[in-house]
mmCIF file of C-alpha atoms in Angstrom:
data_model
loop_
_atom_site.group_PDB
_atom_site.id
_atom_site.type_symbol
_atom_site.label_atom_id
_atom_site.label_comp_id
_atom_site.label_asym_id
_atom_site.label_seq_id
_atom_site.Cartn_x
_atom_site.Cartn_y
_atom_site.Cartn_z
ATOM 1 C CA UNK A 1 -105.049 77.573 62.149
ATOM 2 C CA UNK A 2 -108.681 78.493 61.232
ATOM 3 C CA UNK A 3 -110.108 81.923 62.076
ATOM 4 C CA UNK A 4 -112.737 81.905 64.846
ATOM 5 C CA UNK A 5 -115.630 84.308 64.304
ATOM 6 C CA UNK A 6 -116.657 85.480 67.770
ATOM 7 C CA UNK A 7 -119.343 85.764 69.134
ATOM 8 C CA UNK A 8 -121.072 84.134 66.126
ATOM 9 C CA UNK A 9 -119.776 80.660 67.008
ATOM 10 C CA UNK A 10 -121.338 80.975 70.486
ATOM 11 C CA UNK A 11 -124.818 82.036 69.343
ATOM 12 C CA UNK A 12 -127.038 78.963 68.901
ATOM 13 C CA UNK A 13 -129.780 80.678 66.890
ATOM 14 C CA UNK A 14 -128.420 81.936 63.531
ATOM 15 C CA UNK A 15 -131.360 84.328 63.220
ATOM 16 C CA UNK A 16 -130.519 86.062 66.489
ATOM 17 C CA UNK A 17 -128.322 89.169 66.593
ATOM 18 C CA UNK A 18 -128.451 90.167 70.267
ATOM 19 C CA UNK A 19 -127.294 93.647 71.285
ATOM 20 C CA UNK A 20 -125.952 92.255 74.579
ATOM 21 C CA UNK A 21 -124.798 88.656 74.899
ATOM 22 C CA UNK A 22 -123.092 86.667 77.677
ATOM 23 C CA UNK A 23 -121.091 83.492 77.161
ATOM 24 C CA UNK A 24 -119.215 81.305 79.644
ATOM 25 C CA UNK A 25 -116.052 80.151 77.887
ATOM 26 C CA UNK A 26 -114.331 77.110 79.389
ATOM 27 C CA UNK A 27 -111.531 74.837 78.180
ATOM 28 C CA UNK A 28 -109.205 72.149 79.527
ATOM 29 C CA UNK A 29 -106.100 72.685 77.356
ATOM 30 C CA UNK A 30 -103.940 75.668 76.419
ATOM 31 C CA UNK A 31 -104.629 77.663 73.260
ATOM 32 C CA UNK A 32 -101.718 79.696 71.860
ATOM 33 C CA UNK A 33 -102.212 82.608 69.459
ATOM 34 C CA UNK A 34 -105.559 81.521 68.039
ATOM 35 C CA UNK A 35 -106.858 83.822 65.280
ATOM 36 C CA UNK A 36 -110.001 85.626 66.361
ATOM 37 C CA UNK A 37 -112.255 87.861 64.288
ATOM 38 C CA UNK A 38 -114.096 89.743 67.039
ATOM 39 C CA UNK A 39 -117.174 91.345 65.471
ATOM 40 C CA UNK A 40 -118.518 92.992 68.650
ATOM 41 C CA UNK A 41 -116.775 94.915 71.416
ATOM 42 C CA UNK A 42 -116.371 92.609 74.399
ATOM 43 C CA UNK A 43 -115.678 92.477 78.118
ATOM 44 C CA UNK A 44 -113.458 89.553 79.085
ATOM 45 C CA UNK A 45 -113.841 88.671 82.774
ATOM 46 C CA UNK A 46 -111.135 86.094 83.421
ATOM 47 C CA UNK A 47 -112.069 83.787 86.300
ATOM 48 C CA UNK A 48 -109.475 81.011 86.147
ATOM 49 C CA UNK A 49 -106.272 80.943 84.068
ATOM 50 C CA UNK A 50 -104.124 83.454 82.175
ATOM 51 C CA UNK A 51 -104.837 85.427 79.012
ATOM 52 C CA UNK A 52 -102.712 87.322 76.485
ATOM 53 C CA UNK A 53 -104.010 89.204 73.452
ATOM 54 C CA UNK A 54 -101.882 90.446 70.532
ATOM 55 C CA UNK A 55 -103.365 93.470 68.781
ATOM 56 C CA UNK A 56 -102.217 95.250 65.630
ATOM 57 C CA UNK A 57 -99.866 97.595 67.496
ATOM 58 C CA UNK A 58 -99.464 96.175 70.996
ATOM 59 C CA UNK A 59 -100.304 93.272 73.334
ATOM 60 C CA UNK A 60 -101.656 92.802 76.852
ATOM 61 C CA UNK A 61 -101.505 89.969 79.399
ATOM 62 C CA UNK A 62 -103.847 89.558 82.380
ATOM 63 C CA UNK A 63 -104.657 87.136 85.158
ATOM 64 C CA UNK A 64 -107.794 86.804 87.283
ATOM 65 C CA UNK A 65 -107.040 90.086 89.104
ATOM 66 C CA UNK A 66 -107.860 92.040 85.945
ATOM 67 C CA UNK A 67 -110.531 92.131 83.269
ATOM 68 C CA UNK A 68 -110.363 93.536 79.755
ATOM 69 C CA UNK A 69 -112.634 95.552 77.525
ATOM 70 C CA UNK A 70 -111.593 94.619 73.976
ATOM 71 C CA UNK A 71 -112.295 96.568 70.817
ATOM 72 C CA UNK A 72 -113.684 94.557 67.911
ATOM 73 C CA UNK A 73 -111.135 93.538 65.275
ATOM 74 C CA UNK A 74 -108.675 90.814 64.253
ATOM 75 C CA UNK A 75 -106.662 89.717 67.280
ATOM 76 C CA UNK A 76 -104.517 86.768 68.390
ATOM 77 C CA UNK A 77 -105.607 85.176 71.680
ATOM 78 C CA UNK A 78 -103.495 83.041 73.994
ATOM 79 C CA UNK A 79 -105.416 81.380 76.825
ATOM 80 C CA UNK A 80 -103.528 79.273 79.349
ATOM 81 C CA UNK A 81 -104.461 77.042 82.230
ATOM 82 C CA UNK A 82 -102.986 78.068 85.567
ATOM 83 C CA UNK A 83 -102.881 75.742 88.572
ATOM 84 C CA UNK A 84 -106.450 74.503 88.006
ATOM 85 C CA UNK A 85 -107.416 71.928 85.374
ATOM 86 C CA UNK A 86 -109.899 74.248 83.634
ATOM 87 C CA UNK A 87 -109.729 77.717 82.063
ATOM 88 C CA UNK A 88 -112.827 79.855 82.629
ATOM 89 C CA UNK A 89 -113.651 83.281 81.248
ATOM 90 C CA UNK A 90 -117.033 85.064 81.264
ATOM 91 C CA UNK A 91 -117.509 87.091 78.077
ATOM 92 C CA UNK A 92 -119.938 90.009 77.718
ATOM 93 C CA UNK A 93 -120.503 91.243 74.144
ATOM 94 C CA UNK A 94 -122.295 94.460 73.212
ATOM 95 C CA UNK A 95 -123.297 96.097 69.937
ATOM 96 C CA UNK A 96 -122.396 99.574 68.737
ATOM 97 C CA UNK A 97 -126.096 100.416 68.947
ATOM 98 C CA UNK A 98 -126.303 99.965 72.733
ATOM 99 C CA UNK A 99 -122.934 101.661 73.192
ATOM 100 C CA UNK A 100 -124.071 104.727 71.221
ATOM 101 C CA UNK A 101 -127.326 104.830 73.189
ATOM 102 C CA UNK A 102 -125.383 104.729 76.443
ATOM 103 C CA UNK A 103 -122.969 107.457 75.357
ATOM 104 C CA UNK A 104 -125.802 109.740 74.246
ATOM 105 C CA UNK A 105 -127.579 109.228 77.552
ATOM 106 C CA UNK A 106 -124.684 109.452 80.016
ATOM 107 C CA UNK A 107 -121.683 111.262 78.475
ATOM 108 C CA UNK A 108 -120.720 114.409 76.605
ATOM 109 C CA UNK A 109 -121.016 113.999 72.856
ATOM 110 C CA UNK A 110 -118.507 116.661 71.814
ATOM 111 C CA UNK A 111 -115.457 114.696 72.978
ATOM 112 C CA UNK A 112 -112.412 114.660 70.703
ATOM 113 C CA UNK A 113 -110.535 111.372 71.084
ATOM 114 C CA UNK A 114 -106.802 111.926 70.597
ATOM 115 C CA UNK A 115 -105.546 108.466 71.440
ATOM 116 C CA UNK A 116 -106.929 105.066 70.519
ATOM 117 C CA UNK A 117 -106.248 101.722 72.172
ATOM 118 C CA UNK A 118 -107.650 98.283 71.340
ATOM 119 C CA UNK A 119 -108.166 97.473 75.025
ATOM 120 C CA UNK A 120 -108.970 98.942 78.439
ATOM 121 C CA UNK A 121 -107.760 97.150 81.582
ATOM 122 C CA UNK A 122 -110.150 96.904 84.532
ATOM 123 C CA UNK A 123 -109.003 96.123 88.060
ATOM 124 C CA UNK A 124 -111.295 93.487 89.533
ATOM 125 C CA UNK A 125 -112.957 94.348 92.853
ATOM 126 C CA UNK A 126 -115.890 93.322 95.061
ATOM 127 C CA UNK A 127 -118.389 95.007 92.730
ATOM 128 C CA UNK A 128 -117.100 93.111 89.677
ATOM 129 C CA UNK A 129 -117.347 89.802 91.574
ATOM 130 C CA UNK A 130 -120.905 90.556 92.617
ATOM 131 C CA UNK A 131 -121.790 91.700 89.112
ATOM 132 C CA UNK A 132 -120.538 88.452 87.552
ATOM 133 C CA UNK A 133 -122.595 86.422 90.021
ATOM 134 C CA UNK A 134 -125.678 88.368 88.961
ATOM 135 C CA UNK A 135 -124.935 87.640 85.282
ATOM 136 C CA UNK A 136 -124.791 83.926 86.077
ATOM 137 C CA UNK A 137 -128.195 84.159 87.763
ATOM 138 C CA UNK A 138 -129.713 85.858 84.688
ATOM 139 C CA UNK A 139 -128.691 82.915 82.513
ATOM 140 C CA UNK A 140 -131.143 80.727 84.425
ATOM 141 C CA UNK A 141 -134.246 82.701 83.424
ATOM 142 C CA UNK A 142 -136.321 82.611 80.157
ATOM 143 C CA UNK A 143 -134.701 84.167 77.081
ATOM 144 C CA UNK A 144 -137.234 86.999 76.553
ATOM 145 C CA UNK A 145 -136.728 88.342 80.069
ATOM 146 C CA UNK A 146 -133.028 87.543 79.871
ATOM 147 C CA UNK A 147 -132.487 90.022 77.007
ATOM 148 C CA UNK A 148 -134.227 92.873 78.819
ATOM 149 C CA UNK A 149 -132.307 92.266 82.034
ATOM 150 C CA UNK A 150 -128.979 92.050 80.181
ATOM 151 C CA UNK A 151 -129.600 95.479 78.650
ATOM 152 C CA UNK A 152 -130.090 96.880 82.163
ATOM 153 C CA UNK A 153 -127.049 95.005 83.495
ATOM 154 C CA UNK A 154 -124.911 96.392 80.665
ATOM 155 C CA UNK A 155 -125.906 99.950 81.574
ATOM 156 C CA UNK A 156 -125.249 99.243 85.248
ATOM 157 C CA UNK A 157 -121.705 98.018 84.530
ATOM 158 C CA UNK A 158 -120.901 100.962 82.284
ATOM 159 C CA UNK A 159 -122.134 103.475 84.867
ATOM 160 C CA UNK A 160 -120.008 101.817 87.540
ATOM 161 C CA UNK A 161 -116.877 101.905 85.357
ATOM 162 C CA UNK A 162 -117.543 105.526 84.406
ATOM 163 C CA UNK A 163 -117.707 106.362 88.115
ATOM 164 C CA UNK A 164 -114.563 104.310 88.857
ATOM 165 C CA UNK A 165 -112.310 105.470 85.990
ATOM 166 C CA UNK A 166 -113.890 108.802 85.065
ATOM 167 C CA UNK A 167 -112.838 110.674 81.948
ATOM 168 C CA UNK A 168 -110.251 108.056 80.969
ATOM 169 C CA UNK A 169 -113.015 105.449 80.530
ATOM 170 C CA UNK A 170 -115.368 107.949 78.891
ATOM 171 C CA UNK A 171 -112.748 108.775 76.261
ATOM 172 C CA UNK A 172 -112.102 105.084 75.684
ATOM 173 C CA UNK A 173 -115.795 104.359 75.065
ATOM 174 C CA UNK A 174 -115.950 107.134 72.476
ATOM 175 C CA UNK A 175 -112.868 105.691 70.750
ATOM 176 C CA UNK A 176 -114.751 102.410 70.203
ATOM 177 C CA UNK A 177 -117.121 104.030 67.716
ATOM 178 C CA UNK A 178 -114.438 105.824 65.705
ATOM 179 C CA UNK A 179 -113.456 103.949 62.575
ATOM 180 C CA UNK A 180 -109.760 104.425 61.943
ATOM 181 C CA UNK A 181 -107.457 101.889 60.339
ATOM 182 C CA UNK A 182 -104.016 101.381 61.858
ATOM 183 C CA UNK A 183 -101.125 102.506 59.616
ATOM 184 C CA UNK A 184 -99.348 99.534 58.086
ATOM 185 C CA UNK A 185 -95.852 100.608 59.138
ATOM 186 C CA UNK A 186 -96.930 101.193 62.743
ATOM 187 C CA UNK A 187 -98.197 97.620 62.998
ATOM 188 C CA UNK A 188 -95.061 96.142 61.425
ATOM 189 C CA UNK A 189 -92.614 98.105 63.516
ATOM 190 C CA UNK A 190 -94.448 97.304 66.752
ATOM 191 C CA UNK A 191 -93.897 93.583 66.031
ATOM 192 C CA UNK A 192 -90.168 93.711 65.204
ATOM 193 C CA UNK A 193 -89.123 92.247 68.538
ATOM 194 C CA UNK A 194 -91.988 89.790 68.959
ATOM 195 C CA UNK A 195 -91.953 86.095 68.106
ATOM 196 C CA UNK A 196 -94.996 86.350 65.816
ATOM 197 C CA UNK A 197 -94.823 84.595 62.461
ATOM 198 C CA UNK A 198 -95.383 86.476 59.182
ATOM 199 C CA UNK A 199 -98.787 84.818 58.788
ATOM 200 C CA UNK A 200 -99.819 86.076 62.236
ATOM 201 C CA UNK A 201 -98.626 89.631 61.567
ATOM 202 C CA UNK A 202 -100.505 89.567 58.237
ATOM 203 C CA UNK A 203 -103.667 88.528 60.093
ATOM 204 C CA UNK A 204 -103.292 91.448 62.511
ATOM 205 C CA UNK A 205 -102.995 93.722 59.453
ATOM 206 C CA UNK A 206 -106.246 92.160 58.170
ATOM 207 C CA UNK A 207 -104.480 90.877 55.036
ATOM 208 C CA UNK A 208 -103.798 87.541 53.413
ATOM 209 C CA UNK A 209 -100.160 86.471 53.564
ATOM 210 C CA UNK A 210 -99.629 87.092 49.834
ATOM 211 C CA UNK A 211 -101.206 90.587 50.005
ATOM 212 C CA UNK A 212 -99.152 91.353 53.105
ATOM 213 C CA UNK A 213 -95.892 90.379 51.362
ATOM 214 C CA UNK A 214 -96.692 92.520 48.306
ATOM 215 C CA UNK A 215 -97.595 95.501 50.505
ATOM 216 C CA UNK A 216 -94.471 95.011 52.605
ATOM 217 C CA UNK A 217 -92.093 94.956 49.624
ATOM 218 C CA UNK A 218 -93.753 98.093 48.260
ATOM 219 C CA UNK A 219 -93.173 99.883 51.610
ATOM 220 C CA UNK A 220 -89.698 98.570 52.505
ATOM 221 C CA UNK A 221 -88.149 97.366 49.190
ATOM 222 C CA UNK A 222 -87.142 94.069 50.817
ATOM 223 C CA UNK A 223 -88.932 90.830 51.711
ATOM 224 C CA UNK A 224 -90.621 90.817 55.152
ATOM 225 C CA UNK A 225 -88.794 87.656 56.216
ATOM 226 C CA UNK A 226 -85.337 89.131 55.617
ATOM 227 C CA UNK A 227 -86.246 92.530 57.075
ATOM 228 C CA UNK A 228 -87.681 91.067 60.290
ATOM 229 C CA UNK A 229 -84.811 88.602 60.675
ATOM 230 C CA UNK A 230 -82.233 91.398 60.413
ATOM 231 C CA UNK A 231 -84.083 93.611 62.906
ATOM 232 C CA UNK A 232 -84.566 90.763 65.377
ATOM 233 C CA UNK A 233 -80.980 89.533 65.159
ATOM 234 C CA UNK A 234 -79.692 93.077 65.749
ATOM 235 C CA UNK A 235 -81.862 93.303 68.860
ATOM 236 C CA UNK A 236 -80.705 89.863 70.032
ATOM 237 C CA UNK A 237 -77.053 90.914 69.621
ATOM 238 C CA UNK A 238 -77.771 94.073 71.616
ATOM 239 C CA UNK A 239 -79.254 92.033 74.490
ATOM 240 C CA UNK A 240 -76.320 89.601 74.508
ATOM 241 C CA UNK A 241 -73.818 92.469 74.519
ATOM 242 C CA UNK A 242 -75.575 93.987 77.517
ATOM 243 C CA UNK A 243 -74.848 90.703 79.321
ATOM 244 C CA UNK A 244 -78.454 90.564 80.561
ATOM 245 C CA UNK A 245 -79.455 87.438 78.608
ATOM 246 C CA UNK A 246 -78.069 84.165 77.306
ATOM 247 C CA UNK A 247 -78.825 82.666 73.856
ATOM 248 C CA UNK A 248 -81.051 80.013 75.435
ATOM 249 C CA UNK A 249 -83.031 82.772 77.203
ATOM 250 C CA UNK A 250 -83.967 84.674 74.065
ATOM 251 C CA UNK A 251 -84.117 82.473 70.947
ATOM 252 C CA UNK A 252 -87.872 81.777 71.336
ATOM 253 C CA UNK A 253 -88.621 85.465 71.861
ATOM 254 C CA UNK A 254 -87.196 86.246 68.425
ATOM 255 C CA UNK A 255 -89.190 83.621 66.540
ATOM 256 C CA UNK A 256 -86.728 80.690 66.416
ATOM 257 C CA UNK A 257 -87.983 77.172 67.187
ATOM 258 C CA UNK A 258 -84.654 75.983 68.580
ATOM 259 C CA UNK A 259 -81.304 77.305 69.752
ATOM 260 C CA UNK A 260 -79.419 75.716 66.850
ATOM 261 C CA UNK A 261 -81.391 77.616 64.175
ATOM 262 C CA UNK A 262 -80.942 80.862 66.115
ATOM 263 C CA UNK A 263 -77.182 80.321 66.463
ATOM 264 C CA UNK A 264 -76.784 79.526 62.747
ATOM 265 C CA UNK A 265 -78.711 82.635 61.631
ATOM 266 C CA UNK A 266 -76.805 84.761 64.141
ATOM 267 C CA UNK A 267 -73.402 83.520 62.967
ATOM 268 C CA UNK A 268 -74.340 83.952 59.286
ATOM 269 C CA UNK A 269 -75.161 87.605 59.949
ATOM 270 C CA UNK A 270 -72.421 88.625 62.397
ATOM 271 C CA UNK A 271 -69.623 86.122 61.748
ATOM 272 C CA UNK A 272 -69.581 84.993 65.379
ATOM 273 C CA UNK A 273 -71.882 82.754 67.412
ATOM 274 C CA UNK A 274 -74.165 84.080 70.172
ATOM 275 C CA UNK A 275 -72.071 82.232 72.747
ATOM 276 C CA UNK A 276 -68.933 83.998 71.536
ATOM 277 C CA UNK A 277 -70.621 87.363 72.163
ATOM 278 C CA UNK A 278 -71.517 86.284 75.696
ATOM 279 C CA UNK A 279 -68.064 84.872 76.387
ATOM 280 C CA UNK A 280 -66.376 88.049 75.137
ATOM 281 C CA UNK A 281 -68.460 90.145 77.521
ATOM 282 C CA UNK A 282 -67.805 87.814 80.447
ATOM 283 C CA UNK A 283 -64.054 87.893 79.727
ATOM 284 C CA UNK A 284 -64.180 91.682 79.561
ATOM 285 C CA UNK A 285 -65.941 91.951 82.922
ATOM 286 C CA UNK A 286 -63.647 89.464 84.691
ATOM 287 C CA UNK A 287 -60.373 91.030 83.431
#
């Protein structure tokens, strides 16, 4: 799957590098784990549909009741239709320049950020709805005036969110301008129990697949495929032994395309099939 460079693919004029940019993203079919190189921090105001984003160390899922502020970086996006036939998300991008100007003007500059996150979740309310309507109205006016108004609208939104979320939001904004790379092991170990493929985990680490494999073997002295399979099968066995899941419930969650492949890998590792684990537990409980 090709990497999408966002917002560059949405900007019609190649010579333009706007500090604040709005784009109405719409689609009529699901997109699962598309690779996105996000070069600007971005608000994602979901209007219709469902959205999930995989980051280097975590993931988040939202519906139309929530919006996201996303840190720039390499992420995997899943965007799904809901009951309607169209997915619609209003995106608001902003440069580090306008963010720094805002922080200098409206916040304390001696803040020490102890914790970083690639996203901030915003609860949608009447103000957010009204704000999005005003952004739509701005799109109808000439470009020169549009840019000036968007700069003002950006400041308005940030002031509102500062008032709504206080110090928590202030700290988050400061974290957006701190350059710190995520430790390799932290990323890997946060994805042990996901269904992401090696290629997708490599992308989140900002590496090619071949570089990722070399780096992995250097860190763990084993191939990433074998290491992840062992970790995931151990977790699957644990879930089956707890009698909270069946094999058909969990095989997709651990990266297997079908139940047969999962059962074969499971039996090769443990000497018994997943169903035998479940049946043993059920026999134990009924006796």
